[in-house]
Short mmCIF file of C-alpha atoms in Angstrom, two decimals:
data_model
loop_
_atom_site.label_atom_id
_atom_site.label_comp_id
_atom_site.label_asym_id
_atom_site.label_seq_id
_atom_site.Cartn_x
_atom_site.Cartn_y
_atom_site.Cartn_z
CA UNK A 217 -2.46 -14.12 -3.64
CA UNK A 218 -6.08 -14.56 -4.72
CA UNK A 219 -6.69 -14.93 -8.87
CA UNK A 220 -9.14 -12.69 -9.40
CA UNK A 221 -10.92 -9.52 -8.75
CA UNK A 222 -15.01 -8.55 -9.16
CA UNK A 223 -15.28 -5.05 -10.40
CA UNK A 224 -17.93 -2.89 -8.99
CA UNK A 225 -18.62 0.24 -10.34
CA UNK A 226 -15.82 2.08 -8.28
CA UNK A 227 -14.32 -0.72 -6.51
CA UNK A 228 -12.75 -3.64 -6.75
CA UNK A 229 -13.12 -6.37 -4.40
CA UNK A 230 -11.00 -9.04 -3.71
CA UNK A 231 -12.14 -12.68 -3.87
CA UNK A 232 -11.17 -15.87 -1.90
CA UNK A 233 -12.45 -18.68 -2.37
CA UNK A 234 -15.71 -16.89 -4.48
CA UNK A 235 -16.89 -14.85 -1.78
CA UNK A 236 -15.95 -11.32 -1.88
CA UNK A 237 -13.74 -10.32 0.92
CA UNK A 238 -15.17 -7.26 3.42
CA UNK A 239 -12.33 -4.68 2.34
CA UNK A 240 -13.13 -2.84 -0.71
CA UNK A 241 -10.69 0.23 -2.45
CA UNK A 242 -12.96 2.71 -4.17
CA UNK A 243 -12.24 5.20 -6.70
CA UNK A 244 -8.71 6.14 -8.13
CA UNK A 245 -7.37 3.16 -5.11
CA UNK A 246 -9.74 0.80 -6.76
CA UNK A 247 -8.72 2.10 -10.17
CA UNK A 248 -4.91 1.83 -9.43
CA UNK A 249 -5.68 -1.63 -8.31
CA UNK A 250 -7.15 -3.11 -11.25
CA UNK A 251 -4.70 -1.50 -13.79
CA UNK A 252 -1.70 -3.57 -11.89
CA UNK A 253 -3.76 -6.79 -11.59
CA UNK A 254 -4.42 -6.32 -15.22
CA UNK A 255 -0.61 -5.66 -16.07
CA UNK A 256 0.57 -8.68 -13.95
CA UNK A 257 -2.04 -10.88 -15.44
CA UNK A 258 -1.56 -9.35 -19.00
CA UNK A 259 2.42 -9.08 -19.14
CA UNK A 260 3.80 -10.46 -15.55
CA UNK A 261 4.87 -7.18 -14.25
CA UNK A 262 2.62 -4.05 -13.25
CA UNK A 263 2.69 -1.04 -15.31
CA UNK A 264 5.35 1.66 -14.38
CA UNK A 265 4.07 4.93 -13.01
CA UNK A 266 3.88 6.70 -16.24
CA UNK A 267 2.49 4.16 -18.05
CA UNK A 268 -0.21 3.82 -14.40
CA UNK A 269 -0.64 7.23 -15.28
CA UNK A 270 -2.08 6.94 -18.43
CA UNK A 271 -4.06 4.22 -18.02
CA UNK A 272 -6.16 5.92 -15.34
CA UNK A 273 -5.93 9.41 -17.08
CA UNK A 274 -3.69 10.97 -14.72
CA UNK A 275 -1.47 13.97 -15.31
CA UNK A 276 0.45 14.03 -12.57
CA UNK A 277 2.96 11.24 -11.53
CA UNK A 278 2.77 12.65 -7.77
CA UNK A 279 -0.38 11.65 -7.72
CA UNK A 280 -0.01 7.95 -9.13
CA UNK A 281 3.11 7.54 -6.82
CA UNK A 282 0.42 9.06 -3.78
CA UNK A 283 -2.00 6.51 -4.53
CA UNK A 284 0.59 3.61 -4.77
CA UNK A 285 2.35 4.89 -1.11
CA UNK A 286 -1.31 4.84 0.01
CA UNK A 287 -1.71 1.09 -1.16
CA UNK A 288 1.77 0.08 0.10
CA UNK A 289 0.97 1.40 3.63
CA UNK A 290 -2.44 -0.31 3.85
CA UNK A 291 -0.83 -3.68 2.91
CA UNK A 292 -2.60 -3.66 -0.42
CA UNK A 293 0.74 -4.23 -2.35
CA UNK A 294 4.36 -4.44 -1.35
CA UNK A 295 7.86 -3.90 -3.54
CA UNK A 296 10.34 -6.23 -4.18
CA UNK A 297 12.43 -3.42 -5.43
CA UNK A 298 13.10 0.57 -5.89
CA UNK A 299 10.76 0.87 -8.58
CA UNK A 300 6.87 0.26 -8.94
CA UNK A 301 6.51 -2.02 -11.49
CA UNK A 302 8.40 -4.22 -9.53
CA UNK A 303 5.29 -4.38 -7.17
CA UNK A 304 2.90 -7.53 -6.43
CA UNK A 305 -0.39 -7.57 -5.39
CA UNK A 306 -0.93 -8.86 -1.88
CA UNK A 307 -4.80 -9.32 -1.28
#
């Protein structure tokens, strides 16, 4: 898992090695992104879905659960349990 991410102004890329990788996640992706890198970084767990929510100014939880299926499918992040803050960061 890489230790850092550059934030663009609606993306985040990921870094290895200092050179930004070619896959970028823009907008609420990109947003979602950074909040759990933050969390893990901040407090060693991401932020649960409500709290997700929040962060990004969200007022639906469907939606912050759509974005986070969208991430798990694209390989972004994967679960190591039923429940999203149990989620790590895999690029």
């Amino acid at each position: 898992m890489p230790n850092c991410a550059a934030k663009g102004d609606s993306c985040v890329r990921w870094m290895v090695s200092g050179e930004p990788s070619a896959g970028a996640f823009h907008g609420a992706r990109g947003a979602v992104l950074s909040q759990i890198r933050r969390s893990v970084l901040d407090r060693g767990e991401a932020l649960s879905v409500r709290e997700l929510g929040a962060a990004l100014g969200l007022r639906s939880l469907a939606s912050v659960v759509y974005h986070l299926k969208n991430l798990e499918r694209s390989g972004a992040l994967v679960r190591d349990g039923r429940n999203w803050n149990t989620c790590r960061l895999t690029r």
